[in-house]
Tab-separated table of C-alpha atoms and ligand atoms in Angstrom:
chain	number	residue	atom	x	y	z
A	1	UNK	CA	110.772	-26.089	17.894
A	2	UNK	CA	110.284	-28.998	19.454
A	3	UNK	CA	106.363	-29.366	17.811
A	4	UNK	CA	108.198	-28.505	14.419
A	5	UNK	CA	110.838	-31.429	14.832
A	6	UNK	CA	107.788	-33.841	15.578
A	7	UNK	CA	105.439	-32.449	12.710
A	8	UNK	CA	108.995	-33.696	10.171
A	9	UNK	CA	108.903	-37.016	11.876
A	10	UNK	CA	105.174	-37.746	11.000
A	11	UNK	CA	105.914	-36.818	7.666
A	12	UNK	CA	102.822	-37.564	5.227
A	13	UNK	CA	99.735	-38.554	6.347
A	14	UNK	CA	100.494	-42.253	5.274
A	15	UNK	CA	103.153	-44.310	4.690
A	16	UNK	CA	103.386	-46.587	1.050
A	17	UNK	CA	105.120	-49.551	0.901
A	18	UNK	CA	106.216	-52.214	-1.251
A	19	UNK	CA	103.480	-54.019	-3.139
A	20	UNK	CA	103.015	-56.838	-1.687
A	21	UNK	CA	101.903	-59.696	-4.308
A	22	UNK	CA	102.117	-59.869	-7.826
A	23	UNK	CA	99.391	-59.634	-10.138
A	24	UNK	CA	96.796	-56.878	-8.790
A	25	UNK	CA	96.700	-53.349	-9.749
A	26	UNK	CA	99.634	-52.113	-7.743
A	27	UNK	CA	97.592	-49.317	-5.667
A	28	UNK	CA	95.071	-51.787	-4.063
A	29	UNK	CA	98.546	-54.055	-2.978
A	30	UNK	CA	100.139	-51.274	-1.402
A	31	UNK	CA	100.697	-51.673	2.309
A	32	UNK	CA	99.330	-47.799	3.546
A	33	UNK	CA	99.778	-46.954	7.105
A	34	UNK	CA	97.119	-44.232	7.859
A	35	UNK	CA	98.709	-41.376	10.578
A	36	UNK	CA	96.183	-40.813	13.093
A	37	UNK	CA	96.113	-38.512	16.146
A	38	UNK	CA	94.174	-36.826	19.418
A	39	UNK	CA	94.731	-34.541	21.947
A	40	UNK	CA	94.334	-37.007	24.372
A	41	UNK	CA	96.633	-39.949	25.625
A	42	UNK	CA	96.860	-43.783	25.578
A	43	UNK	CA	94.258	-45.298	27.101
A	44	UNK	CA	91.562	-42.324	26.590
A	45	UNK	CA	88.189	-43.684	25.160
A	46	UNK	CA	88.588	-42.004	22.069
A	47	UNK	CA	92.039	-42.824	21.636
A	48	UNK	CA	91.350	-47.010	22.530
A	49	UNK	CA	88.393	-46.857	20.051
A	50	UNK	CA	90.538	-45.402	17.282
A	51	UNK	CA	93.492	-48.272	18.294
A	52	UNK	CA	90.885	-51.260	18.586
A	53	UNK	CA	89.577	-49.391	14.952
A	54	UNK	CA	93.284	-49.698	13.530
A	55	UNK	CA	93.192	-53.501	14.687
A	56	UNK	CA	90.337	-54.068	12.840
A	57	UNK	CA	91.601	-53.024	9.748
A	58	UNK	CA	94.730	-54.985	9.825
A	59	UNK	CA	92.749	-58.006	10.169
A	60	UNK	CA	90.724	-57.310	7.702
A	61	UNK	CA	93.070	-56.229	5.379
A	62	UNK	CA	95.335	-59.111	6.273
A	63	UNK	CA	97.910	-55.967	7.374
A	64	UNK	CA	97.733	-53.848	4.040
A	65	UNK	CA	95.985	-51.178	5.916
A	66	UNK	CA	97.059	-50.092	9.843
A	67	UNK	CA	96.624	-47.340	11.905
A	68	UNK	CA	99.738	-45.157	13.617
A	69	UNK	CA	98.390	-43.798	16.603
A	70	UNK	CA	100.262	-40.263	17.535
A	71	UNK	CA	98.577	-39.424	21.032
A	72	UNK	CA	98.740	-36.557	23.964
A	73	UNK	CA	99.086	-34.032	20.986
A	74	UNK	CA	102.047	-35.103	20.089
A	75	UNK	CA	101.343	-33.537	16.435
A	76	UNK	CA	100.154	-30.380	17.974
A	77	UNK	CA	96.976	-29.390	19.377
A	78	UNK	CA	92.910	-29.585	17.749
A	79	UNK	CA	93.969	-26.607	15.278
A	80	UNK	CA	97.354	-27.948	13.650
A	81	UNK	CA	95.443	-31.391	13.227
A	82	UNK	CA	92.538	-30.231	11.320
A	83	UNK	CA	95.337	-28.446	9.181
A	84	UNK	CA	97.237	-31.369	8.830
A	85	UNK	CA	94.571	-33.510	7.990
A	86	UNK	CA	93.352	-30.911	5.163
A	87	UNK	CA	96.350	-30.707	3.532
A	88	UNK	CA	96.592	-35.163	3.826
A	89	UNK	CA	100.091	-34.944	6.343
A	90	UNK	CA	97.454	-37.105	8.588
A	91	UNK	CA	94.820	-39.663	7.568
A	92	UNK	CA	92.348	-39.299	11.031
A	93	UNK	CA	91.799	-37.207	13.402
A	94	UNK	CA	89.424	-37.407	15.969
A	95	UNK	CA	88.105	-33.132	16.798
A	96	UNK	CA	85.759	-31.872	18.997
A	97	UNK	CA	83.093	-30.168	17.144
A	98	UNK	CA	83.835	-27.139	18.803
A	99	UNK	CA	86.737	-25.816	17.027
A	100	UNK	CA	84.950	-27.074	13.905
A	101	UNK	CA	81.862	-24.810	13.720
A	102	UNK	CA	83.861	-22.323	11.745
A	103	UNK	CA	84.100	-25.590	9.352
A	104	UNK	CA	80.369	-25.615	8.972
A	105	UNK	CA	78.274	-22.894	9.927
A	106	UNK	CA	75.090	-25.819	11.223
A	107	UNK	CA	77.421	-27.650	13.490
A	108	UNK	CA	77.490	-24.578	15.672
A	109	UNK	CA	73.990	-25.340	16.428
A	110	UNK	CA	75.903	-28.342	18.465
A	111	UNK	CA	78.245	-25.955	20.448
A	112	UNK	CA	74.936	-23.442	21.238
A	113	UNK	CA	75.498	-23.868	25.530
A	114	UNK	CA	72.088	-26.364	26.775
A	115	UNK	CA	71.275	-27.779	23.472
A	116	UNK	CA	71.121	-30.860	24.583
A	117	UNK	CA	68.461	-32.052	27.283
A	118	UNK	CA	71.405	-35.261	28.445
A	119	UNK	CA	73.424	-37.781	27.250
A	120	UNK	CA	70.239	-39.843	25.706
A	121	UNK	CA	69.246	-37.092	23.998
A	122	UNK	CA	72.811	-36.021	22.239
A	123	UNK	CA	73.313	-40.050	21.569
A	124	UNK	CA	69.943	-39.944	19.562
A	125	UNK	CA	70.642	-37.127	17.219
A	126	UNK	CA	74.380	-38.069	16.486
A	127	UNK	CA	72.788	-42.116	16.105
A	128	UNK	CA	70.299	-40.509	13.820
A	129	UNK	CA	69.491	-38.768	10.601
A	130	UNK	CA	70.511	-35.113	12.226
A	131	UNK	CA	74.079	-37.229	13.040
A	132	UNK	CA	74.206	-38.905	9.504
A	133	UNK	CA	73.487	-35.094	7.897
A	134	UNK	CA	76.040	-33.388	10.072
A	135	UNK	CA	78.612	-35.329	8.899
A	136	UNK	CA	77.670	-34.976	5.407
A	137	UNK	CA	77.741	-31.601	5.661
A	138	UNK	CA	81.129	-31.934	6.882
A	139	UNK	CA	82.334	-33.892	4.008
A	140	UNK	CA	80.652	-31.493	1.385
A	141	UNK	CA	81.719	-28.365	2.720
A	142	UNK	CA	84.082	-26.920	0.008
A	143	UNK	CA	86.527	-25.508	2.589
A	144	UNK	CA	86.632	-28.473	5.065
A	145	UNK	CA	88.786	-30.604	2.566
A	146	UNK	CA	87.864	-33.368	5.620
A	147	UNK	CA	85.462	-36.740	5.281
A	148	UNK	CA	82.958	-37.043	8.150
A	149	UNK	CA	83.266	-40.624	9.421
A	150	UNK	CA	81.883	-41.204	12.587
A	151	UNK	CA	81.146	-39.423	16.029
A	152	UNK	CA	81.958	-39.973	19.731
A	153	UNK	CA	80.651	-39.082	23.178
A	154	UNK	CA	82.437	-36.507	25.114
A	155	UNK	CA	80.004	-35.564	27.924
A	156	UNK	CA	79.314	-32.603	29.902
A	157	UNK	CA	81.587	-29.785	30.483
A	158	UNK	CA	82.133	-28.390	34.015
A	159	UNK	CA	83.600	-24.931	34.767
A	160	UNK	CA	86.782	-25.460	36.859
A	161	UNK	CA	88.912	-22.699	38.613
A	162	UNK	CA	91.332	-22.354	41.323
A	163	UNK	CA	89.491	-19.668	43.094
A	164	UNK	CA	86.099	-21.072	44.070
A	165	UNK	CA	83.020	-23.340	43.371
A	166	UNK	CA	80.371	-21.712	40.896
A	167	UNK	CA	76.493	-22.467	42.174
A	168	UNK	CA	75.442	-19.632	40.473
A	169	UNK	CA	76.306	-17.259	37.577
A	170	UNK	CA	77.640	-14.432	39.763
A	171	UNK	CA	80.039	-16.747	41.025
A	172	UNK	CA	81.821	-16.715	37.662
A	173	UNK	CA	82.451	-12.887	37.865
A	174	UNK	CA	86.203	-11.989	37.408
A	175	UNK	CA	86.825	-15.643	36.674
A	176	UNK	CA	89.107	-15.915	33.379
A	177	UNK	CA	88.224	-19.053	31.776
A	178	UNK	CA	89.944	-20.920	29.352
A	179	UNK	CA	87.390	-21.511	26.328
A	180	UNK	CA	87.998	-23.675	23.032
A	181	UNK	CA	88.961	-21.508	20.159
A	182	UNK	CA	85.765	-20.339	18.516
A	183	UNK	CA	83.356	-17.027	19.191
A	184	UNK	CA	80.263	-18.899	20.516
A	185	UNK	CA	82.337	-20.273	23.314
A	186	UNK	CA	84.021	-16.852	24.614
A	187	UNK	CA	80.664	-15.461	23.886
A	188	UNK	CA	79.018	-17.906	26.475
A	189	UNK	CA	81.407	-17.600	28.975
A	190	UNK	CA	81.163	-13.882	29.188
A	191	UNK	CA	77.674	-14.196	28.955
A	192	UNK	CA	77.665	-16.274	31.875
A	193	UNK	CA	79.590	-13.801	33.802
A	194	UNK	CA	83.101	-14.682	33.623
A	195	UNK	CA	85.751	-13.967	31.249
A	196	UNK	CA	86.416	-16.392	28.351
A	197	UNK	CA	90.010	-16.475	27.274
A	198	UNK	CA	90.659	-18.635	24.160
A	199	UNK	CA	93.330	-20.644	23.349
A	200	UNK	CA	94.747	-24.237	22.551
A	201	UNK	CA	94.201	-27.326	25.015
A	202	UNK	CA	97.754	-27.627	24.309
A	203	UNK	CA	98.323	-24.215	26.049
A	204	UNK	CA	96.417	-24.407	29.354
A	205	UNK	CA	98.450	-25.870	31.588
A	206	UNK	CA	100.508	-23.586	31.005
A	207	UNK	CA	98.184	-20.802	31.503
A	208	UNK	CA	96.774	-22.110	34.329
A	209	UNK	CA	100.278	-21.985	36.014
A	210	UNK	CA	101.141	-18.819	35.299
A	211	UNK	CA	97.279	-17.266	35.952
A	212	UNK	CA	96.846	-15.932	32.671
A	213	UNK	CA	93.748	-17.824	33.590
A	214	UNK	CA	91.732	-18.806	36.895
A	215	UNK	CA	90.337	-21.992	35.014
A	216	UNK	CA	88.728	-23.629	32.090
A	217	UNK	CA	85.614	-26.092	31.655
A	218	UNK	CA	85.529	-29.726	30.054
A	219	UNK	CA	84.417	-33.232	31.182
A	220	UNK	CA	85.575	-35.186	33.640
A	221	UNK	CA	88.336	-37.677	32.033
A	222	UNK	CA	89.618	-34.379	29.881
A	223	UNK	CA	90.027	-32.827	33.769
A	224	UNK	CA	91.785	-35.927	35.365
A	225	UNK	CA	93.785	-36.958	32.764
A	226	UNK	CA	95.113	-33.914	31.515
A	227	UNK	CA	95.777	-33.175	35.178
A	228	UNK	CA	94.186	-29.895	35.352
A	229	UNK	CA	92.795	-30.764	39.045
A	230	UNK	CA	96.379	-29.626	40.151
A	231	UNK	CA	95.433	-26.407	38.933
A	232	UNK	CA	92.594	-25.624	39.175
A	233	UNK	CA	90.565	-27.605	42.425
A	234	UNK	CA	87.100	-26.387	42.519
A	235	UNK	CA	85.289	-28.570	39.992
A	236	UNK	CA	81.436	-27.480	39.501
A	237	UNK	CA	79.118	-29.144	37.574
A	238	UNK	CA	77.549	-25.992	35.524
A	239	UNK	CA	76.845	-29.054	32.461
A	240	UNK	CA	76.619	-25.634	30.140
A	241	UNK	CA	78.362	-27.740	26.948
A	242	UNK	CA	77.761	-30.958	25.490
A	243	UNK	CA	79.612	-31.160	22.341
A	244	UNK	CA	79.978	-34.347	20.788
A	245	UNK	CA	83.158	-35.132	18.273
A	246	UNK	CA	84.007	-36.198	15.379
A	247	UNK	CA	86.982	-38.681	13.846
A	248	UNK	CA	87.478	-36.935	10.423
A	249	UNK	CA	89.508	-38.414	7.695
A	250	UNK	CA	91.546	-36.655	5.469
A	251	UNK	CA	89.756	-36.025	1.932
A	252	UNK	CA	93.341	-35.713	-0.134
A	253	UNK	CA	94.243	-38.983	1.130
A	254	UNK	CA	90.585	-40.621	1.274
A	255	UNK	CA	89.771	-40.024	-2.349
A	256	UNK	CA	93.310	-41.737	-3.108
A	257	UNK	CA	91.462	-45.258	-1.859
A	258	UNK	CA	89.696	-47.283	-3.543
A	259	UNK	CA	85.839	-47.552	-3.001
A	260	UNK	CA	86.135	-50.992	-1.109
A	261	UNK	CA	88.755	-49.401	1.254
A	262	UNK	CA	86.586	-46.550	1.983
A	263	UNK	CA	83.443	-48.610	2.827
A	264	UNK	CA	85.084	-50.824	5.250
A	265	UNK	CA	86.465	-47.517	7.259
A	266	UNK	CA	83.142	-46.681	6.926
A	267	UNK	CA	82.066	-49.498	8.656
A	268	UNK	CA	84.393	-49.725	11.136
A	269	UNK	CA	84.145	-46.174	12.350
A	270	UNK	CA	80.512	-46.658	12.798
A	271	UNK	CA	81.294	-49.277	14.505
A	272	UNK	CA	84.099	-47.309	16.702
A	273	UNK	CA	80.908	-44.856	17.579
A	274	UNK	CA	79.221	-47.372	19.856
A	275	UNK	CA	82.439	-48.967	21.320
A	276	UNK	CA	83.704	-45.596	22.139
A	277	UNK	CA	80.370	-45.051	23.823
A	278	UNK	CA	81.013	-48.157	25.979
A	279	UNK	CA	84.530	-46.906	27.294
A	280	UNK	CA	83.312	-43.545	27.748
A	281	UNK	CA	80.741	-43.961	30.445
A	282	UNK	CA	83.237	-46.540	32.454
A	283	UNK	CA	86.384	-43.715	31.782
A	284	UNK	CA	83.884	-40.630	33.341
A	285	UNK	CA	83.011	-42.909	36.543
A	286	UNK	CA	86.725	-43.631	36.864
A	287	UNK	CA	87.723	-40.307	36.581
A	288	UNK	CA	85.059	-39.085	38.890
A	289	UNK	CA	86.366	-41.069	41.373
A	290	UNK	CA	90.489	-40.344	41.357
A	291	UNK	CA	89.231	-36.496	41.538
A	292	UNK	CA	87.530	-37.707	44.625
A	293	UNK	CA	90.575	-39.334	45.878
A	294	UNK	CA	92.910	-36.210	44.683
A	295	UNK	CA	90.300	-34.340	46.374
A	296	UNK	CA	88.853	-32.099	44.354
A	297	UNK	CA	85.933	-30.304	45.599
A	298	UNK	CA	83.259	-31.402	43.656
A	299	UNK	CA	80.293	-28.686	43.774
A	300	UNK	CA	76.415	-29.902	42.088
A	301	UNK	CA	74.811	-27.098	40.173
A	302	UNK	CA	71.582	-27.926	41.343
A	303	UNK	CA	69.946	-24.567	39.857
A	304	UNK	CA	70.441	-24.545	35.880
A	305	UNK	CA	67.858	-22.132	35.011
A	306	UNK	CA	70.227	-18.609	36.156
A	307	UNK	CA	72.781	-20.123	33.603
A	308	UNK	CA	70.318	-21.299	30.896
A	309	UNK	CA	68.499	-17.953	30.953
A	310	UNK	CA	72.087	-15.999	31.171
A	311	UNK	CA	72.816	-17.598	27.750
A	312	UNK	CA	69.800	-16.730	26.039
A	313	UNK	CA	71.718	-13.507	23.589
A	314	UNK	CA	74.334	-16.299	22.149
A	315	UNK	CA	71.268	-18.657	20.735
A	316	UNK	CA	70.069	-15.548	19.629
A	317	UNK	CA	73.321	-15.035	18.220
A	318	UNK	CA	74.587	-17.909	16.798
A	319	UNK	CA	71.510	-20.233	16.378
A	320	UNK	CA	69.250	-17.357	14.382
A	321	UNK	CA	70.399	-18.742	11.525
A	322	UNK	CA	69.333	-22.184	12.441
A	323	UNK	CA	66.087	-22.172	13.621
A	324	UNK	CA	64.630	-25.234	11.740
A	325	UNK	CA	67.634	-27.497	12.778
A	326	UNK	CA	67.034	-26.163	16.263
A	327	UNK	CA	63.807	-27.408	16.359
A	328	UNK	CA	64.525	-30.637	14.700
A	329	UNK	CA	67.384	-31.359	17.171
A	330	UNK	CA	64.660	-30.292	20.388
A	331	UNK	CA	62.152	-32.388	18.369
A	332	UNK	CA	64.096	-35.749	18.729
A	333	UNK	CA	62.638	-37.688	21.963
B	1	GTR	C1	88.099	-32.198	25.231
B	1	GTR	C2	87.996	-32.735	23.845
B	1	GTR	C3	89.162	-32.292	23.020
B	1	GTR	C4	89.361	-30.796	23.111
B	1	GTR	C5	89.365	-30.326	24.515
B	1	GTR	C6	89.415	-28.805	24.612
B	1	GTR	O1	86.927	-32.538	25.938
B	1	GTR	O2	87.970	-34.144	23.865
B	1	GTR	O3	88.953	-32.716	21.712
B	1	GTR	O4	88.340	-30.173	22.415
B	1	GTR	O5	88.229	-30.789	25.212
B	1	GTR	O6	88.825	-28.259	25.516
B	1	GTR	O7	90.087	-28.181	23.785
């Protein structure tokens, strides 16, 4: 009820209003307020970069174009955006990739658990031709009705449970984890040895309280700031994920803007993919540190080969398909 009332207030995507000089064709005048959102709140690295993006593009627009920020899932969670984007009730959204593999078949090869060596090596694909194609393939896909503009870090993911820290696969045994919403992610849970439960970001809390499930797994700053610590206080660092996301635009209201619009968001959003960077790393040592001083027990995986082997029937799985953009992505030093 309460998500429907919201969803009414938002309203379209973007908001015209008056032209604002005489003279001009009246579409390039209009003032357009693009609707953005994230799961996340204020202050979040994606979130800032998107706000400091929106700035940009007022002054550069001299205020014809803005950016309304609707944060902490306030327009529902990662599945209701991508829907709202696709049918234009939102301009940008910024999505993990994991919920969009389903999207496009190839970005699965992302969410496939150890594909990336570390952060260096994820930067350099996303930075690179792999990153630019991705995101083509994003905008091109018939069904995604979305525009790839840029992508942003999100880390490593963790499992986290209220039961016990995980050093080793059998740990995870009778563990029901929270997964994101898409096969390869249940598949690698329960591959690892626990249960994968799937559902919403915008449902665990809930589910952690009532013990529909033990725990989940995500980065740090998703952990501290969505306050899952209370929940769940045995944080270990299994690193199986490293899914990078992506701010997507949406294509009804993108091919309403003129060429020179959509260059400079473009622009800025590529621009957006190295500040966001920047914030990132300084928001994971933050949070790092207040689930030290919430005390959280913080357990080092220092044996990754149990897990990595565990997983070895979902890249069979899922990356079959995919074996020359595999390689390419292992290729990239
Ligand atoms: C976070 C990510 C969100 C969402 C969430 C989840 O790390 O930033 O976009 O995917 O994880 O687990 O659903």
């Amino acid at each position: 009820m309460i998500r429907r009332d919201m969803l009414k207030i938002a309203g379209a995507g973007l908001v015209l209003g008056a032209a604002l000089a005489a003279g001009g064709p009246a579409a390039a005048q209009q003032k357009m307020v693009l609707k953005a959102t994230d799961v996340h709140p204020l202050g979040y690295p994606t979130v800032e970069a998107v706000v400091r993006m929106g700035k940009k593009l007022e002054t550069a627009t001299s205020g014809r174009l803005s950016i309304q920020m609707f944060p902490s899932m306030q327009l529902g969670g990662e599945k209701e955006m991508i829907e709202q984007a696709q049918v234009g009730a939102l301009a940008i959204a910024r999505i993990s990739v994991g919920p969009m593999g389903p999207l496009v078949p190839q970005l699965n090869v992302f969410n496939l658990p150890f594909m990336f060596r570390d952060n260096a090596h994820m930067e350099k694909v996303i930075d690179g031709a792999i990153g630019d194609e991705m995101l083509q393939k994003l905008t091109d896909a018939p069904n995604s009705n979305l525009v790839g503009l840029c992508w942003m870090n999100a880390g490593t993911r963790n499992v986290y449970n209220n039961k016990r820290p995980i050093t080793k696969p059998d740990d995870l045994k009778g563990l029901k984890i929270r997964m994101m919403g898409n096969p390869v992610f249940v598949e690698t849970m329960n591959a690892l040895g626990g249960n994968g439960v799937a559902m919403g970001f915008d449902q665990l809390i809930n589910a952690m309280q009532t013990g529909v499930v033990d725990g989940a797994e995500n980065n740090e700053p998703s952990y501290e700031s969505g306050q899952h610590y209370k929940y769940a206080k045995y944080y270990s660092t299994t690193g199986h994920l490293m899914i990078p996301e992506i701010l997507v635009f949406s294509k009804k209201i993108w091919t309403s803007l003129p060429a020179a619009d959509q260059q400079l968001l473009k622009k800025l959003a590529k621009e957006a993919q190295l500040e966001q960077r920047k914030l990132w790393y300084e928001r994971e040592a933050a949070s790092l540190a207040k689930m030290k001083a919430e005390g959280v027990v913080i357990t080092t995986v220092t044996n990754k080969a149990p897990f990595q082997a565990a997983v070895q029937p979902v890249w069979a799985k899922f990356g079959g398909d995919h074996k020359a953009l595999i390689d390419r992505i292992q290729a990239v030093k």
